[in-house]
Coordinates of C-alpha atoms in Angstrom, one line a residue:
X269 CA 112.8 26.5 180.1
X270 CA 109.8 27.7 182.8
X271 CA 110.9 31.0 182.4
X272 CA 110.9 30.9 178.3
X273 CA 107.2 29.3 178.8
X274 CA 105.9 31.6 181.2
X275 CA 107.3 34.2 179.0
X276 CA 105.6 32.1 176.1
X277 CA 102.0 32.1 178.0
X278 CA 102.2 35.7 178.8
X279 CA 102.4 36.4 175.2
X280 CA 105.7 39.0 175.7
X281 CA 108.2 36.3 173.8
X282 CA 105.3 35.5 171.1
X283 CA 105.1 39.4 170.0
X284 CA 109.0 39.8 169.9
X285 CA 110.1 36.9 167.5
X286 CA 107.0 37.6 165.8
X287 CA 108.1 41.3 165.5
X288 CA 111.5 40.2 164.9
X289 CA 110.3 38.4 161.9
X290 CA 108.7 40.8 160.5
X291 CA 111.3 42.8 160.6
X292 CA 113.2 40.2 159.2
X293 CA 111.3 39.9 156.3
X294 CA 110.6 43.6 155.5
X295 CA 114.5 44.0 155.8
X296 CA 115.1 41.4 153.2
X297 CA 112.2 42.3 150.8
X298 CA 113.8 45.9 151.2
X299 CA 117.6 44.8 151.0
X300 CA 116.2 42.8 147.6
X301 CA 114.4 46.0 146.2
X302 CA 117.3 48.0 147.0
X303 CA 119.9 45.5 144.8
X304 CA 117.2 45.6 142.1
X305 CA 117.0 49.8 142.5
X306 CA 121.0 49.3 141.4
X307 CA 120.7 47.0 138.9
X308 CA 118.2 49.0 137.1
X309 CA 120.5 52.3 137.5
X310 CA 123.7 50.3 136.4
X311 CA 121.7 49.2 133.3
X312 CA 121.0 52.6 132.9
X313 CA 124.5 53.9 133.2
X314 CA 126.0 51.3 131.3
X315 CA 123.4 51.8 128.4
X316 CA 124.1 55.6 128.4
X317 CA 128.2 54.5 128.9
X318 CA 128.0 52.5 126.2
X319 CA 125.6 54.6 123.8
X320 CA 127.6 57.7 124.4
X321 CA 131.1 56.0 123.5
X322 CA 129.6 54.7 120.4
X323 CA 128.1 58.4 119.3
X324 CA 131.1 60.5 120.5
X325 CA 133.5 58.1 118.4
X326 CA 131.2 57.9 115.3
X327 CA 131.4 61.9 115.2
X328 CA 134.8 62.1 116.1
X329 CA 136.0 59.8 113.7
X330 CA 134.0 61.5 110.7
X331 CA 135.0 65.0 112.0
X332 CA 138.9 64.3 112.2
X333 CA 138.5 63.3 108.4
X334 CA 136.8 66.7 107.7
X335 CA 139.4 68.5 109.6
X336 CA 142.2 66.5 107.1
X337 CA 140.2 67.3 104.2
X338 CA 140.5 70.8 105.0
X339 CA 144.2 71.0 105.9
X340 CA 145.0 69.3 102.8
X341 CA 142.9 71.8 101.3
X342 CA 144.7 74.4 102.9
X343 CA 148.0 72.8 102.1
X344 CA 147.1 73.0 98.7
X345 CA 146.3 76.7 98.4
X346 CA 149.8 77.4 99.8
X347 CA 151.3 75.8 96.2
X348 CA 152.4 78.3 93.9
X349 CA 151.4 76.3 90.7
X350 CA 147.8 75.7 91.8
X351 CA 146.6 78.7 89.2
X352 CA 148.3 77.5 86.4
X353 CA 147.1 74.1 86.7
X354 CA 144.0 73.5 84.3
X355 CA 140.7 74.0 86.2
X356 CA 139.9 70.8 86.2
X357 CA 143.1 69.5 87.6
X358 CA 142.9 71.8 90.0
X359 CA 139.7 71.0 91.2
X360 CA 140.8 67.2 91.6
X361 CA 143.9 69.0 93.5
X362 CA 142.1 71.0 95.9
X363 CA 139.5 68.9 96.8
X364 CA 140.8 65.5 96.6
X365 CA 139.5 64.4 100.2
X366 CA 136.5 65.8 100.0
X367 CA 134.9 62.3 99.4
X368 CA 136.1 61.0 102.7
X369 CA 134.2 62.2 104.9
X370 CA 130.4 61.2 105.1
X371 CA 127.6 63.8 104.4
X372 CA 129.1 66.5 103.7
X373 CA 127.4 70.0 102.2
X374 CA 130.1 71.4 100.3
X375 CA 133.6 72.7 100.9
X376 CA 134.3 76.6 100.4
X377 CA 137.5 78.6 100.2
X378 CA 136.3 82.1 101.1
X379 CA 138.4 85.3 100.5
X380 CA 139.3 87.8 103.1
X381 CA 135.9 89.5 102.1
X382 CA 133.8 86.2 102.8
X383 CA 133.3 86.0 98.7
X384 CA 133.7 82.4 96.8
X385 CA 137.7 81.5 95.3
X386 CA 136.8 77.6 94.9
X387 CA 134.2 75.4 95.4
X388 CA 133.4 71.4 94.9
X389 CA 129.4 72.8 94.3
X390 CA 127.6 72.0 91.2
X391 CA 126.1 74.9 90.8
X392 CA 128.3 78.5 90.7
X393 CA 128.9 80.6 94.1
X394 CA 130.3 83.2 92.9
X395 CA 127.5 85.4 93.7
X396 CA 127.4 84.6 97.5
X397 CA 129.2 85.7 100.1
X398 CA 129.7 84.0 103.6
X399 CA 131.0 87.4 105.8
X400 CA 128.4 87.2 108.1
X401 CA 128.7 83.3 109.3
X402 CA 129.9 83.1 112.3
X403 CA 132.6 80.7 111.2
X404 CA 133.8 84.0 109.0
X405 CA 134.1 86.2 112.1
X406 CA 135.6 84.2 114.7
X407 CA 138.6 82.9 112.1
X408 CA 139.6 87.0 111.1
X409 CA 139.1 87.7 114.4
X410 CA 141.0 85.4 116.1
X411 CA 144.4 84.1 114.5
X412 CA 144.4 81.1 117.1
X413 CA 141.0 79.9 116.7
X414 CA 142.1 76.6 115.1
X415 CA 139.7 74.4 114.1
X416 CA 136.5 75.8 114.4
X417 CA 132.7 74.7 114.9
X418 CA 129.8 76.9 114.2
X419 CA 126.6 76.9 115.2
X420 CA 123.3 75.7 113.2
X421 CA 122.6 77.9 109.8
X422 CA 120.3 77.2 106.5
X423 CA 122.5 76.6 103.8
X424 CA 122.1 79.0 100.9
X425 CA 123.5 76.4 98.6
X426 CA 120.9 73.5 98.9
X427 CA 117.3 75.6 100.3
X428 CA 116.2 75.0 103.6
X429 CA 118.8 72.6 104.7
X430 CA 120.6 72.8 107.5
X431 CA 124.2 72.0 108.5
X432 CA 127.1 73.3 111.0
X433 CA 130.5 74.9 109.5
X434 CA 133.8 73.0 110.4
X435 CA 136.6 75.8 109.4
X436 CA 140.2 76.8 109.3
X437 CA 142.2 80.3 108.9
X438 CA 143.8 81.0 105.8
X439 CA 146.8 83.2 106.5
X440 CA 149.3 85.0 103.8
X441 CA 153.0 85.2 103.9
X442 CA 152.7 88.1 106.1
X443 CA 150.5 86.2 108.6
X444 CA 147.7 88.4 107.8
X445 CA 143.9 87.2 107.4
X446 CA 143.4 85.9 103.8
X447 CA 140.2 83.8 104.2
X448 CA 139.1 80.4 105.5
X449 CA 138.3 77.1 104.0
X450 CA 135.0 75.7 105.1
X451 CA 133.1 72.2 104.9
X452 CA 129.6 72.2 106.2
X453 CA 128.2 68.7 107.7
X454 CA 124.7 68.6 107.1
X455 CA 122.7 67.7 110.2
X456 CA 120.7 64.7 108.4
X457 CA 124.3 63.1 109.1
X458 CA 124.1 63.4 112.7
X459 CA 120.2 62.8 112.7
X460 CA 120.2 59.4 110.8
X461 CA 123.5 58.6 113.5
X462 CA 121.1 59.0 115.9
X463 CA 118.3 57.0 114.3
X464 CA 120.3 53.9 114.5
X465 CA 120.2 53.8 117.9
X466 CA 117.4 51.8 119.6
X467 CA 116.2 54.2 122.6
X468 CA 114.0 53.1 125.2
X469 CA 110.8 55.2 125.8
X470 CA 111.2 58.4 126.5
X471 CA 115.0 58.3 125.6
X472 CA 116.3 61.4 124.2
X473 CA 120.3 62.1 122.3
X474 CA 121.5 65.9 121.8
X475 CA 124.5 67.2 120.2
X476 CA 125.3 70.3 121.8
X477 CA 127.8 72.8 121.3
X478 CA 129.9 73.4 124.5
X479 CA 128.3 76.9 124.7
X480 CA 125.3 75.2 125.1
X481 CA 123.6 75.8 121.7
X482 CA 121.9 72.7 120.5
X483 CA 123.5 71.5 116.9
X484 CA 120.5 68.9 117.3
X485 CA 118.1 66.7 119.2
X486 CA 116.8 63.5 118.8
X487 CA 113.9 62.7 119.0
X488 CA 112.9 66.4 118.6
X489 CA 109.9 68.4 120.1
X490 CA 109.4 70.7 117.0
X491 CA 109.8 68.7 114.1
X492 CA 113.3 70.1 112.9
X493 CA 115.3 69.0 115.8
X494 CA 115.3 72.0 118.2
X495 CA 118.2 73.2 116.0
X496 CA 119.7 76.5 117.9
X497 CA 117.7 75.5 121.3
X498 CA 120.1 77.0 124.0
X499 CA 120.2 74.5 127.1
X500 CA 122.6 77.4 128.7
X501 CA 120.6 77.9 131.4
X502 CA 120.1 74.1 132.2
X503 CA 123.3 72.4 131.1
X504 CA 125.5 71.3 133.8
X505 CA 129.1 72.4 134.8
X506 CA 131.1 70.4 132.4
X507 CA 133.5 68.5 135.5
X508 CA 129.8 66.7 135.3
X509 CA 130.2 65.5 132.2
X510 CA 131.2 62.2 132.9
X511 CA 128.7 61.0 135.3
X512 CA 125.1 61.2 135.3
X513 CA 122.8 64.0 136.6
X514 CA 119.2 64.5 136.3
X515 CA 117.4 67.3 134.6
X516 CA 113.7 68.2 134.0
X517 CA 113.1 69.0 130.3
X518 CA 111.7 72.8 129.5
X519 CA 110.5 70.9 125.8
X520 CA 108.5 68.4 126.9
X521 CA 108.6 68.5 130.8
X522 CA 110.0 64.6 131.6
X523 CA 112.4 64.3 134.1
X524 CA 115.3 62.8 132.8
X525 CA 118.5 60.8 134.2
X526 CA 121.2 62.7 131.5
X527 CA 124.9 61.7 130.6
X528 CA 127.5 64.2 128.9
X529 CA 130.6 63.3 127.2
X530 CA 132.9 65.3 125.0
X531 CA 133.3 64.8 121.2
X532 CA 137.8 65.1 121.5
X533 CA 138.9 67.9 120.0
X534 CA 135.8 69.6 119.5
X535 CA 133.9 72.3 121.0
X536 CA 130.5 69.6 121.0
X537 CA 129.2 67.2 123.3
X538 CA 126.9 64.3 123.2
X539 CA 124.4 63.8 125.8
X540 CA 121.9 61.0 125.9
X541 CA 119.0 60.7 128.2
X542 CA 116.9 58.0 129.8
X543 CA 113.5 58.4 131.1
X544 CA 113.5 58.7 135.0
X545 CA 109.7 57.6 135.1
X546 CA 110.0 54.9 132.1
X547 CA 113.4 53.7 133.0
X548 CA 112.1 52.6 136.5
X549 CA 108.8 51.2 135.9
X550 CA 109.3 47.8 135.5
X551 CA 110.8 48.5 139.2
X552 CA 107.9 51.0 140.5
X553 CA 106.0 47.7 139.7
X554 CA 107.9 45.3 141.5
X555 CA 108.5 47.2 144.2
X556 CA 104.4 47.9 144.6
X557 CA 103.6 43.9 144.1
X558 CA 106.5 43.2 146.7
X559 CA 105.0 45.7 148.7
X560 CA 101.4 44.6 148.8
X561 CA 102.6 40.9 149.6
X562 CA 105.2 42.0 151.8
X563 CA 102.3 44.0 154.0
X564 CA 99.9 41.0 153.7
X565 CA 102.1 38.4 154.6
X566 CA 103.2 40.9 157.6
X567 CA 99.4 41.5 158.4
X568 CA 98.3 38.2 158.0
X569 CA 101.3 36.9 160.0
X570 CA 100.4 39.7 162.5
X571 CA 96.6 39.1 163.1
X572 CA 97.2 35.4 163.5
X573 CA 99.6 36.2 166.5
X574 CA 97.1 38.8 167.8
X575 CA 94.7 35.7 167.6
X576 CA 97.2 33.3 169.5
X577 CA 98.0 36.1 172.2
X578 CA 94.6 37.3 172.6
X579 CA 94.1 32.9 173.0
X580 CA 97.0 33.0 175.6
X581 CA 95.5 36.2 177.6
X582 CA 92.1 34.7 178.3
X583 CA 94.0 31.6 179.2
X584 CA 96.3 33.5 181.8
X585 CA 93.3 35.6 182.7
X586 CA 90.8 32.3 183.2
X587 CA 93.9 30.9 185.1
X588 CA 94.6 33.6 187.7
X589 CA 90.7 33.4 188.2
X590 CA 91.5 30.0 189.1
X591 CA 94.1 30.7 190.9
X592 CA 92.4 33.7 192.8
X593 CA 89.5 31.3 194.0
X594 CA 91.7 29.0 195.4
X595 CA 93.3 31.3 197.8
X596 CA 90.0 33.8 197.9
X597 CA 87.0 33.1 200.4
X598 CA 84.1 33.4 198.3
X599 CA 81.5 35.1 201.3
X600 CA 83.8 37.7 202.6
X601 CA 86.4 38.3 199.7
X602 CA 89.2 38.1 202.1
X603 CA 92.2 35.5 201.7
X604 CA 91.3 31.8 202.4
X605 CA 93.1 29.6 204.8
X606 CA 95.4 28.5 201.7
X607 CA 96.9 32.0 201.3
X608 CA 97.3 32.2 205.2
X609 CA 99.7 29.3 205.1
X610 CA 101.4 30.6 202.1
X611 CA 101.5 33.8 203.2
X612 CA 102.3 33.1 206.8
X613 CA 105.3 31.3 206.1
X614 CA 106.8 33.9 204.6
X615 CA 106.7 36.4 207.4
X616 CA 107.8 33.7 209.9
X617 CA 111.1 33.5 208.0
X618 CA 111.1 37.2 206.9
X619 CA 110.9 38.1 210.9
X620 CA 113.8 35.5 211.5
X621 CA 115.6 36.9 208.9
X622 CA 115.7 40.3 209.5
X623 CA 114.8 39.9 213.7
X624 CA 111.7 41.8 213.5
X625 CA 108.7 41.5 215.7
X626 CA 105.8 39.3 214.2
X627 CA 101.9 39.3 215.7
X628 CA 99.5 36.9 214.8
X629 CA 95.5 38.0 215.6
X630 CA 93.1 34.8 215.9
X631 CA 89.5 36.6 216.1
X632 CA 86.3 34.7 216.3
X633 CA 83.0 35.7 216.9
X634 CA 80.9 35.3 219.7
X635 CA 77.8 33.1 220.1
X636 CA 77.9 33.3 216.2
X637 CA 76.1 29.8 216.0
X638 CA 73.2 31.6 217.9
X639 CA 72.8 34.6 214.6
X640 CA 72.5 31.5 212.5
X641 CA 69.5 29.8 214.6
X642 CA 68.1 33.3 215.7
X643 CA 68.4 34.7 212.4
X644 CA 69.5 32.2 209.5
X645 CA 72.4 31.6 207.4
X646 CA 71.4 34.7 205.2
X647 CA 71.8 36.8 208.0
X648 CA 74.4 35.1 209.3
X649 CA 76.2 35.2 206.1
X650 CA 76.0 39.0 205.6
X651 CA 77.3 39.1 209.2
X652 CA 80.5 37.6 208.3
X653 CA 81.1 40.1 205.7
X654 CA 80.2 42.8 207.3
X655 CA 82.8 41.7 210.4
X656 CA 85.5 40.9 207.6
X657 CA 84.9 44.5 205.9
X658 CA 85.0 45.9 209.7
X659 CA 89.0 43.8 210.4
X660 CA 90.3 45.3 207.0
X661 CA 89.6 48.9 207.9
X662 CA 91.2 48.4 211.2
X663 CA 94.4 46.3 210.0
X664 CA 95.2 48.6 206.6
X665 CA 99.0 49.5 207.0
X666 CA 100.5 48.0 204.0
X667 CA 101.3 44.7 204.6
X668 CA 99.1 43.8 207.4
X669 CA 97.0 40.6 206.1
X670 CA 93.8 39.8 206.7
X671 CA 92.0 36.0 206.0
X672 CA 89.3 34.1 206.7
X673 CA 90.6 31.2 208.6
X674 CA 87.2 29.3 208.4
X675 CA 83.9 29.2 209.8
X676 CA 83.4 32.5 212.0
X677 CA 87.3 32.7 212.4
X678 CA 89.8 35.3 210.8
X679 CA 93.1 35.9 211.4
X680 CA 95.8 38.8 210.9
X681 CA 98.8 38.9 210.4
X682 CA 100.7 42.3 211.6
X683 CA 104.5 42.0 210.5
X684 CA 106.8 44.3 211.8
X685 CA 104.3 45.0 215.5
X686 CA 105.4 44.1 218.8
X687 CA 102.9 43.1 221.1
X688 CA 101.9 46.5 222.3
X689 CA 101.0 47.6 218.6
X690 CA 99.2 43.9 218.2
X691 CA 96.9 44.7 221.3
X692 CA 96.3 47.9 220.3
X693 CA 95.3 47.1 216.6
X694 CA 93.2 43.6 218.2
X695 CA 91.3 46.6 220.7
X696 CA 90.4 48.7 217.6
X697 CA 89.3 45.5 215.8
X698 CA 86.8 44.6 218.8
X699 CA 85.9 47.8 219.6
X700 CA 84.6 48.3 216.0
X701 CA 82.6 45.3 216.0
X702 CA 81.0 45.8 219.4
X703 CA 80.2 49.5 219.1
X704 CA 77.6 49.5 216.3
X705 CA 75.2 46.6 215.7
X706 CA 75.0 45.2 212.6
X707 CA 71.7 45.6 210.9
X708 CA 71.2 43.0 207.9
X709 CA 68.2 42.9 206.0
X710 CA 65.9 44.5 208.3
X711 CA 67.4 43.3 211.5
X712 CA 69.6 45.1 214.2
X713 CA 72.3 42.0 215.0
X714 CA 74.7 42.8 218.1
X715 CA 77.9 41.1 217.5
X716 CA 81.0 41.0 219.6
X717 CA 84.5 39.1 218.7
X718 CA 87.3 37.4 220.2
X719 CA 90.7 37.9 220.0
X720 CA 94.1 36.0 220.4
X721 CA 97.5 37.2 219.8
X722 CA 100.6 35.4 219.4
X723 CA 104.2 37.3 218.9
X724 CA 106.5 35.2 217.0
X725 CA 109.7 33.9 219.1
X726 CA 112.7 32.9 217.4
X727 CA 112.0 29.4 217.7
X728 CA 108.6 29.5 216.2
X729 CA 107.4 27.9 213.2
X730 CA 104.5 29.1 211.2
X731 CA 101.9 26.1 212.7
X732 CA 103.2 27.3 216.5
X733 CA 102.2 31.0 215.4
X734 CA 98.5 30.1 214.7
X735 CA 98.6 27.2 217.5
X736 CA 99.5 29.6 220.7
X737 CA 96.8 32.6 218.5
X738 CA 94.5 29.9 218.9
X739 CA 95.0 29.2 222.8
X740 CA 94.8 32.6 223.6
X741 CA 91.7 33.1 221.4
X742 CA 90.5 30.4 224.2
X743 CA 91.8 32.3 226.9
X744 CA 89.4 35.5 225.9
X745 CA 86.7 33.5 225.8
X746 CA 86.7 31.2 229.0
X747 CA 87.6 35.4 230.4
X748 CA 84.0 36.5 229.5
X749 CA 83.8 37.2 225.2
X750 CA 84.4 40.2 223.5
X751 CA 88.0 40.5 224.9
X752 CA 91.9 40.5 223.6
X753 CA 94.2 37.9 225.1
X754 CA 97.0 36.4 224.4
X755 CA 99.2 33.7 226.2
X756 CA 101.4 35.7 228.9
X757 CA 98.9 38.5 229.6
X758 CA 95.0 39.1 229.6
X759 CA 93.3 42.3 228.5
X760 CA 90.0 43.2 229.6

């Protein structure tokens, strides 16, 4: 539990849940825009599933009854009796299905030249001859063309109309070309088909031949349904055809998600098309208001934890102040008596553990109660820190430690020094002091030190240390001043 606090105060924990949570919540926000990104493309596919099935089977339906219209037309011709029936028994004969079937233009029986035998017209054909449809040339060219749909024409029956051609061979006895029997569709059929369907924005249909010629589009970009558009160049392999696939429109430039499906049987397919922009908007939208509160929450979420840590560092930093003057001599900057007992005590037990030698330096400086009368505190003051400033340059291998034990005392640690190293580093520190006077605002003070030494034994505790320092400190000082002693040997 400290640790968790400590963790807590220093702010570290505070920024990971709160990054964790906002991680957290921009992974759901994104996980729920995500589901709603499907959703709106299954809506799509299923409206385009369902749109296409609908059209493709309206067509189909309508289209097998042509093509039974025209084999029972074609059944018919093959009667012998058909010429002597009276012409208008004959006509009922010939074209008794032609009702059947919705919209349709008219139905032809063409010769092996392309001219008029029968008609169900009003008006007479006689005069007008269909060689160059392309319905005409693909049925004498090819015996196996079967059923056959062509592509877009204007009628020369009805002016200006258009329609497609839906035609059979006509063979003779010999198998030899002897004409076709046609039914055009007119394309207002498929156009009002497409009419009753409720596109969104944007939403496009096309009937499309498979050789990509477009039989008609809905709506259309030049008023007469793009009728003989090629979308060759565009149209996808047809193994595509029964998924979606996106395309950019040449007409009208809008960026489309597109599904194909054949019309069975026939060379067509149906392709309707939703609006990539349109389709997604109410989702752009969405997304961009989840968005904006998703970052503001976040932000607002993220500034008040700022707040709280930038709270918790001045705390910490106002604390280790605290803590810092409590183990800091104010006067010299050096460790207080506090951190020499803390810091002591670990040494001692450090040097028992690992049997290393230990030194302890008790320095005082002598006749310092004379600077104070001679001179005043000021002086004296600024001859305390100049002393303390003198002991750290001459105890500054790393971990040497250096306090102010009180009054005109310090003391040094020196772990890992046997007394040879502690009387040399204790000679360096007098030495220093008593070489060069100290001159403090305006007056030359000379200044000598004191110094004890203790060497840790393996019974000593951390109180004996500074206790036998101290008594050889006295032993320096009943020698003369400005000498290094310690308890088993005098130094002059």
């Amino acid at each position: 539990m400290d640790k968790v606090l400590k963790h807590l105060s220093s702010g570290r924990l505070l920024r990971f849940v709160t990054s964790a949570l906002i991680l957290a919540i921009v992974g759901m926000q994104s996980f729920a825009l995500w589901r709603s990104y499907q959703e709106t493309w299954r809506d799509g596919e299923r409206y385009t599933a369902n749109t296409i099935s609908v059209l493709a089977g309206a067509i189909e339906r309508d289209f097998l009854l042509v093509e039974a219209s025209l084999s029972g037309l074609a059944e018919a011709l093959r009667e012998p009796t058909l010429m002597a029936l009276p012409p208008a028994l004959r006509q009922r004969v010939l074209f008794r299905r032609a009702g059947d079937a919705n919209d349709f233009g008219v139905m032809l029986v063409l010769d092996a030249d392309g001219n008029v035998v029968f008609d169900d017209a009003e008006d007479d054909l006689s005069a007008i001859n269909f060689a160059d449809r392309d319905y005409f040339r693909v049925q004498k060219d090819n015996p196996r063309a079967g059923v056959y749909v062509s592509r877009p024409f204007v009628s020369r029956i009805a002016s200006s109309e258009r329609a497609i051609g839906i035609s059979q061979r006509l063979n003779a006895p010999d198998g030899s070309f002897a004409g076709v029997v046609v039914a055009s569709v007119r394309l207002v059929y498929f156009r009002q088909l497409f009419e009753r369907v409720k596109l969104p924005p944007g939403g496009i249909i096309r009937l499309t031949r498979t050789d990509g010629t477009v039989v008609l589009r809905y709506p259309s970009t030049d008023g007469r349904g793009n009728v003989g558009d090629s979308v060759a160049p565009d149209h996808p392999p047809i193994t595509a055809a029964d998924g979606w696939w996106v395309q950019t429109s040449r007409l009208d430039g809008e960026r489309r998600y597109l599904r194909t499906a054949y019309v069975q049987g026939f060379p067509l397919t149906v392709t309707v098309g939703l609006s990539a922009r349109r389709q997604f908007a109410g989702w752009y939208l969405r997304a961009a208001i989840t968005l904006a509160l998703t970052l503001t929450v976040s932000l607002l979420l993220a500034l008040t934890v700022s707040a709280l840590a930038s709270s918790l560092r001045r705390s910490r930093e106002m604390e280790g102040q605290l803590e810092r003057m409590a183990i800091t001599d104010s006067l010299t900057g050096l460790p207080n008596r506090r951190a020499l007992d803390l810091t002591l005590d670990v040494e001692v037990r450090r040097s028992r553990r690992e049997r290393r030698e230990l030194a302890v330096l008790m320095i005082d400086i002598d006749h310092f109660k004379r600077v104070n009368d001679t001179h005043g505190h000021a002086v004296g003051d600024a001859v305390l820190a100049e002393i303390a400033h003198r002991i750290q340059r001459a105890a500054c291998r790393p971990g040497d430690f250096v306090c102010r034990y009180g009054g005109e005392e310090f003391v040094v640690i020196l772990p890992e020094t046997p007394s040879q190293g502690a009387e040399l580093v204790a000679e360096r520190i007098r030495a220093s002091v008593a070489a060069i006077a100290v001159v403090t605002h305006g007056v030359a003070v000379e200044i000598t030190v004191s110094i004890g030494i203790a060497v840790a034994r393996a019974e000593d505790q951390p109180g004996d240390m500074v206790a036998r320092s101290d008594t050889a400190l006295y032993t320096a000082k009943r020698a003369g001043r400005n000498r290094v002693a310690r308890l088993e040997t005098f130094a002059a």
